[in-house]
Amino acid sequence: MNCMSLNVRGIGEEAKVNWVRKLKRVHRANFVGLQETQMTEVERIDVNGCWGSQDFDFEGVNSSGRSGGLISIWNCNCFSKKKTIKSRHYLIIIGKWIGIDGDTILANIYGPHSPGEQKKLWHDLATIKIAKPGNWTIFGDFNVVRRAEERFNSNFCPVSALYFNKFIRDLELQDFRMGGEVYTYMSRVGAKLSKLDRFLVYTNFLAAFPSLAVTAHPRELSDHSPITLISTSTDYGPPPFKLFNSWLLKEGFDLTVKKAWAEFQGYGNPDAYLAAKSDF
């Protein structure tokens, strides 16, 4: 289960479409959620260009003028839709993910800016989650941070953070330690940095995917970073060298290592020589 989220800041340009397709391919995403499509008619979005093949299905929410807009695209060989719930700030897809028991529910979020509207959004999502049990993943641009250190050179609103943290706690959601970029948003003016984008996963889902990892990737054509939720772990094979701490206590251990290192005979370029010597 590989998912990607991106506040694309407009998907009407060919360059943005090509960028989304490249990210989808590079990260092997089988579910992609975009925020701020800025398209008043979802049908006008080049979904085929974003996906790059014919094995997809999608749902969207129209923007209000140049504000907002959501679209979720997925591999229909992996996920089949059963129901959709929409509003201006969320696009919830309920369906069956192959190999996962029960309903899988993916909520694509573009959060409002005001604390009052945010509080209402958290309440609405909590109500839906209670009514629709399943394996929930909530992701997107929440337009809020959890703590002061998730902002740099911009104002921190403790009220918004309080509501957001309560929402995460009450819904038993897991917020992952994010790899890659520290902040996911950079203002075009004033170099203001914030961590606005994230994945939140219902804790009971972690049993099926214990190796889930979230990464924020470099910004290119948007002021937001693409973020990925990857469930597959990379297998680099068996470790080339093992060291037991008990060996360090044996008399003469350090001298044996120094002697072996000094007596090694190798050949080739310096990098190849060092690699061979390290394996030795």
Short mmCIF file of C-alpha atoms in Angstrom, two decimals:
data_model
loop_
_atom_site.label_atom_id
_atom_site.label_comp_id
_atom_site.label_asym_id
_atom_site.label_seq_id
_atom_site.Cartn_x
_atom_site.Cartn_y
_atom_site.Cartn_z
CA MET A 1 0.00 0.00 0.00
CA ASN A 2 1.89 3.03 -1.29
CA CYS A 3 0.14 6.40 -1.12
CA MET A 4 1.19 9.89 -2.17
CA SER A 5 -0.23 13.27 -1.17
CA LEU A 6 0.52 16.66 -2.70
CA ASN A 7 -0.87 20.17 -2.50
CA VAL A 8 -0.23 20.79 -6.17
CA ARG A 9 -1.31 24.47 -6.27
CA GLY A 10 -3.10 24.08 -9.59
CA ILE A 11 -3.19 21.09 -11.92
CA GLY A 12 -4.15 22.90 -15.11
CA GLU A 13 -0.60 23.12 -16.42
CA GLU A 14 1.01 20.34 -18.43
CA ALA A 15 4.20 20.64 -16.36
CA LYS A 16 2.25 19.90 -13.16
CA VAL A 17 0.51 16.91 -14.78
CA ASN A 18 3.87 15.50 -15.88
CA TRP A 19 5.32 16.11 -12.42
CA VAL A 20 2.51 14.21 -10.70
CA ARG A 21 2.92 11.31 -13.14
CA LYS A 22 6.66 11.20 -12.52
CA LEU A 23 6.19 11.20 -8.74
CA LYS A 24 3.57 8.48 -8.98
CA ARG A 25 5.95 6.33 -11.02
CA VAL A 26 9.07 6.97 -8.93
CA HIS A 27 7.33 6.23 -5.63
CA ARG A 28 5.21 3.39 -7.06
CA ALA A 29 2.09 4.98 -5.64
CA ASN A 30 -1.15 3.10 -6.08
CA PHE A 31 -3.23 5.85 -4.45
CA VAL A 32 -2.63 9.56 -5.11
CA GLY A 33 -4.43 12.44 -3.40
CA LEU A 34 -4.04 16.01 -4.64
CA GLN A 35 -5.15 19.19 -2.89
CA GLU A 36 -5.73 22.67 -4.33
CA THR A 37 -6.38 21.48 -7.86
CA GLN A 38 -7.90 24.94 -8.50
CA MET A 39 -10.24 23.41 -11.09
CA THR A 40 -13.94 24.30 -10.93
CA GLU A 41 -14.77 21.17 -12.96
CA VAL A 42 -13.03 17.92 -12.03
CA GLU A 43 -13.77 16.56 -15.51
CA ARG A 44 -11.32 19.07 -16.97
CA ILE A 45 -8.37 17.57 -15.08
CA ASP A 46 -6.05 15.42 -17.21
CA VAL A 47 -6.35 12.41 -14.91
CA ASN A 48 -4.98 10.02 -17.50
CA GLY A 49 -1.91 12.25 -17.86
CA CYS A 50 -1.43 12.33 -14.08
CA TRP A 51 -1.66 8.54 -13.80
CA GLY A 52 0.11 7.44 -16.97
CA SER A 53 -1.94 4.30 -17.68
CA GLN A 54 -5.54 3.11 -17.99
CA ASP A 55 -5.77 1.07 -14.78
CA PHE A 56 -7.23 3.85 -12.61
CA ASP A 57 -10.40 5.23 -11.11
CA PHE A 58 -10.87 8.62 -9.50
CA GLU A 59 -13.15 10.99 -7.62
CA GLY A 60 -12.91 14.73 -7.14
CA VAL A 61 -14.28 17.83 -5.48
CA ASN A 62 -14.63 21.00 -7.56
CA SER A 63 -12.78 24.11 -6.44
CA SER A 64 -14.55 27.34 -5.53
CA GLY A 65 -13.04 29.59 -8.16
CA ARG A 66 -9.26 29.40 -7.67
CA SER A 67 -9.66 28.17 -4.09
CA GLY A 68 -9.40 24.53 -3.09
CA GLY A 69 -10.32 21.49 -5.10
CA LEU A 70 -9.50 17.84 -4.37
CA ILE A 71 -8.90 14.75 -6.45
CA SER A 72 -8.02 11.17 -5.49
CA ILE A 73 -6.77 8.68 -8.08
CA TRP A 74 -6.09 5.02 -7.47
CA ASN A 75 -5.07 1.78 -9.11
CA CYS A 76 -8.34 -0.07 -9.69
CA ASN A 77 -6.45 -3.39 -9.66
CA CYS A 78 -5.55 -2.77 -6.01
CA PHE A 79 -8.53 -0.83 -4.67
CA SER A 80 -12.22 -0.91 -5.56
CA LYS A 81 -14.52 1.94 -4.50
CA LYS A 82 -17.72 1.25 -2.61
CA LYS A 83 -18.78 4.73 -1.50
CA THR A 84 -17.67 8.36 -1.61
CA ILE A 85 -18.32 11.14 0.92
CA LYS A 86 -17.48 14.69 -0.17
CA SER A 87 -17.36 18.23 1.10
CA ARG A 88 -15.31 21.30 0.30
CA HIS A 89 -12.60 20.23 2.73
CA TYR A 90 -12.53 16.45 2.39
CA LEU A 91 -12.87 13.64 -0.12
CA ILE A 92 -13.41 10.28 1.55
CA ILE A 93 -13.20 7.09 -0.48
CA ILE A 94 -14.49 3.88 1.14
CA GLY A 95 -13.66 0.61 -0.55
CA LYS A 96 -11.87 -2.70 -0.55
CA TRP A 97 -8.10 -2.94 -0.78
CA ILE A 98 -6.93 -6.32 -2.03
CA GLY A 99 -5.32 -8.31 0.76
CA ILE A 100 -6.68 -6.12 3.59
CA ASP A 101 -9.58 -7.31 5.74
CA GLY A 102 -12.53 -4.95 6.13
CA ASP A 103 -13.10 -1.59 4.50
CA THR A 104 -10.16 0.64 3.69
CA ILE A 105 -11.05 4.32 4.03
CA LEU A 106 -8.82 7.04 2.58
CA ALA A 107 -9.66 10.65 3.44
CA ASN A 108 -8.02 13.35 1.33
CA ILE A 109 -8.03 16.62 3.32
CA TYR A 110 -7.62 20.30 2.48
CA GLY A 111 -8.08 22.02 5.81
CA PRO A 112 -9.52 25.51 6.36
CA HIS A 113 -7.44 28.28 7.91
CA SER A 114 -9.63 29.55 10.75
CA PRO A 115 -9.67 27.68 14.10
CA GLY A 116 -13.48 27.68 14.15
CA GLU A 117 -13.76 26.03 10.73
CA GLN A 118 -11.00 23.60 11.62
CA LYS A 119 -12.82 22.55 14.78
CA LYS A 120 -15.96 21.88 12.73
CA LEU A 121 -13.97 19.82 10.22
CA TRP A 122 -12.47 17.66 12.98
CA HIS A 123 -15.96 17.14 14.43
CA ASP A 124 -17.40 16.16 11.03
CA LEU A 125 -14.57 13.69 10.37
CA ALA A 126 -14.95 12.15 13.83
CA THR A 127 -18.69 11.69 13.24
CA ILE A 128 -18.07 9.97 9.91
CA LYS A 129 -15.37 7.74 11.38
CA ILE A 130 -17.73 6.53 14.10
CA ALA A 131 -20.42 5.79 11.51
CA LYS A 132 -18.00 4.16 9.05
CA PRO A 133 -15.61 1.81 10.87
CA GLY A 134 -12.66 0.48 8.95
CA ASN A 135 -8.98 0.95 8.23
CA TRP A 136 -8.71 4.73 8.13
CA THR A 137 -5.91 6.76 6.57
CA ILE A 138 -6.37 10.54 6.75
CA PHE A 139 -3.92 12.64 4.78
CA GLY A 140 -3.35 15.90 2.95
CA ASP A 141 -2.79 19.57 3.70
CA PHE A 142 -4.33 20.15 7.13
CA ASN A 143 -3.35 23.85 7.23
CA VAL A 144 -2.43 23.45 10.90
CA VAL A 145 0.56 22.29 12.93
CA ARG A 146 0.68 20.26 16.13
CA ARG A 147 3.38 22.19 18.00
CA ALA A 148 5.35 25.43 17.83
CA GLU A 149 8.53 23.83 16.45
CA GLU A 150 6.60 22.77 13.33
CA ARG A 151 6.65 26.41 12.24
CA PHE A 152 9.60 28.64 11.40
CA ASN A 153 9.36 32.39 10.86
CA SER A 154 5.55 32.20 11.05
CA ASN A 155 2.92 32.51 13.77
CA PHE A 156 1.92 29.51 15.88
CA CYS A 157 -1.75 29.29 16.90
CA PRO A 158 -2.07 27.28 20.14
CA VAL A 159 -5.87 27.10 19.82
CA SER A 160 -5.68 25.44 16.39
CA ALA A 161 -3.00 23.05 17.65
CA LEU A 162 -5.14 22.16 20.69
CA TYR A 163 -8.13 21.23 18.52
CA PHE A 164 -5.97 19.30 16.07
CA ASN A 165 -4.13 17.30 18.74
CA LYS A 166 -7.44 16.46 20.43
CA PHE A 167 -8.79 15.23 17.10
CA ILE A 168 -5.76 12.96 16.59
CA ARG A 169 -5.94 11.63 20.14
CA ASP A 170 -9.71 11.06 20.20
CA LEU A 171 -9.70 9.21 16.87
CA GLU A 172 -6.71 7.05 17.91
CA LEU A 173 -4.63 8.13 14.93
CA GLN A 174 -0.91 7.54 14.53
CA ASP A 175 1.16 10.52 13.39
CA PHE A 176 4.43 9.22 11.97
CA ARG A 177 7.88 10.68 12.42
CA MET A 178 8.45 12.11 8.96
CA GLY A 179 11.65 11.50 7.06
CA GLY A 180 13.11 13.75 4.40
CA GLU A 181 12.19 17.44 4.52
CA VAL A 182 11.61 18.93 7.99
CA TYR A 183 8.90 21.30 6.75
CA THR A 184 6.37 20.53 4.01
CA TYR A 185 5.40 24.10 3.09
CA MET A 186 7.43 27.19 2.26
CA SER A 187 5.76 30.54 1.67
CA ARG A 188 6.75 32.17 -1.59
CA VAL A 189 7.18 35.42 0.34
CA GLY A 190 9.21 35.75 3.54
CA ALA A 191 10.61 32.20 3.68
CA LYS A 192 7.94 31.04 6.14
CA LEU A 193 8.17 27.31 6.80
CA SER A 194 5.53 24.97 8.23
CA LYS A 195 4.74 21.28 8.53
CA LEU A 196 1.18 21.37 7.18
CA ASP A 197 1.05 18.05 5.31
CA ARG A 198 0.99 14.62 6.89
CA PHE A 199 -0.47 11.11 6.98
CA LEU A 200 -2.54 9.97 9.97
CA VAL A 201 -3.36 6.26 10.24
CA TYR A 202 -5.83 4.56 12.57
CA THR A 203 -3.80 2.52 15.05
CA ASN A 204 -5.54 -0.81 14.31
CA PHE A 205 -4.26 -0.56 10.72
CA LEU A 206 -0.64 -0.76 11.87
CA ALA A 207 -0.94 -4.48 12.62
CA ALA A 208 -1.35 -5.18 8.89
CA PHE A 209 1.44 -2.79 7.91
CA PRO A 210 4.02 -2.52 10.72
CA SER A 211 6.66 -1.08 8.37
CA LEU A 212 4.74 2.04 7.32
CA ALA A 213 6.98 5.06 6.76
CA VAL A 214 6.22 8.66 5.80
CA THR A 215 8.66 10.81 3.82
CA ALA A 216 8.51 14.44 2.68
CA HIS A 217 10.23 14.92 -0.66
CA PRO A 218 11.76 18.07 -2.19
CA ARG A 219 9.45 20.77 -3.49
CA GLU A 220 9.69 21.35 -7.23
CA LEU A 221 6.66 22.90 -8.90
CA SER A 222 4.64 23.69 -5.78
CA ASP A 223 5.27 25.44 -2.48
CA HIS A 224 4.36 22.15 -0.78
CA SER A 225 6.39 18.95 -0.61
CA PRO A 226 5.00 15.70 -1.96
CA ILE A 227 4.68 13.24 0.91
CA THR A 228 4.50 9.47 0.66
CA LEU A 229 3.25 6.68 2.89
CA ILE A 230 5.14 3.54 1.95
CA SER A 231 4.27 0.15 3.40
CA THR A 232 6.95 -1.95 1.75
CA SER A 233 10.35 -2.25 3.38
CA THR A 234 13.46 -2.49 1.22
CA ASP A 235 15.40 -5.73 1.55
CA TYR A 236 19.12 -5.14 1.14
CA GLY A 237 19.92 -8.78 1.80
CA PRO A 238 21.85 -10.21 4.75
CA PRO A 239 24.23 -7.83 6.54
CA PRO A 240 27.79 -8.19 5.19
CA PHE A 241 29.36 -8.15 8.65
CA LYS A 242 28.32 -9.04 12.19
CA LEU A 243 29.97 -7.92 15.41
CA PHE A 244 29.04 -9.29 18.81
CA ASN A 245 29.73 -7.03 21.77
CA SER A 246 31.20 -9.99 23.65
CA TRP A 247 34.08 -10.06 21.15
CA LEU A 248 35.23 -6.65 22.38
CA LEU A 249 35.96 -8.19 25.79
CA LYS A 250 38.29 -10.87 24.43
CA GLU A 251 41.98 -10.24 24.92
CA GLY A 252 43.79 -9.30 21.72
CA PHE A 253 40.62 -8.54 19.73
CA ASP A 254 41.71 -5.02 18.73
CA LEU A 255 45.17 -6.21 17.72
CA THR A 256 43.68 -8.95 15.54
CA VAL A 257 41.49 -6.44 13.71
CA LYS A 258 44.40 -4.01 13.18
CA LYS A 259 46.63 -6.80 11.90
CA ALA A 260 44.02 -8.09 9.43
CA TRP A 261 43.32 -4.57 8.17
CA ALA A 262 47.03 -3.78 7.67
CA GLU A 263 47.82 -7.07 5.90
CA PHE A 264 44.96 -6.86 3.39
CA GLN A 265 46.10 -6.91 -0.26
CA GLY A 266 43.76 -5.37 -2.83
CA TYR A 267 43.71 -3.72 -6.23
CA GLY A 268 41.63 -1.37 -8.40
CA ASN A 269 40.34 2.17 -7.97
CA PRO A 270 40.48 3.64 -4.45
CA ASP A 271 36.69 3.33 -3.90
CA ALA A 272 36.66 -0.31 -5.06
CA TYR A 273 39.76 -1.04 -2.97
CA LEU A 274 38.14 0.40 0.17
CA ALA A 275 34.91 -1.54 -0.45
CA ALA A 276 36.82 -4.79 -0.87
CA LYS A 277 38.91 -4.07 2.21
CA SER A 278 35.79 -3.33 4.25
CA ASP A 279 34.22 -6.63 3.13
CA PHE A 280 37.40 -8.39 4.11
#
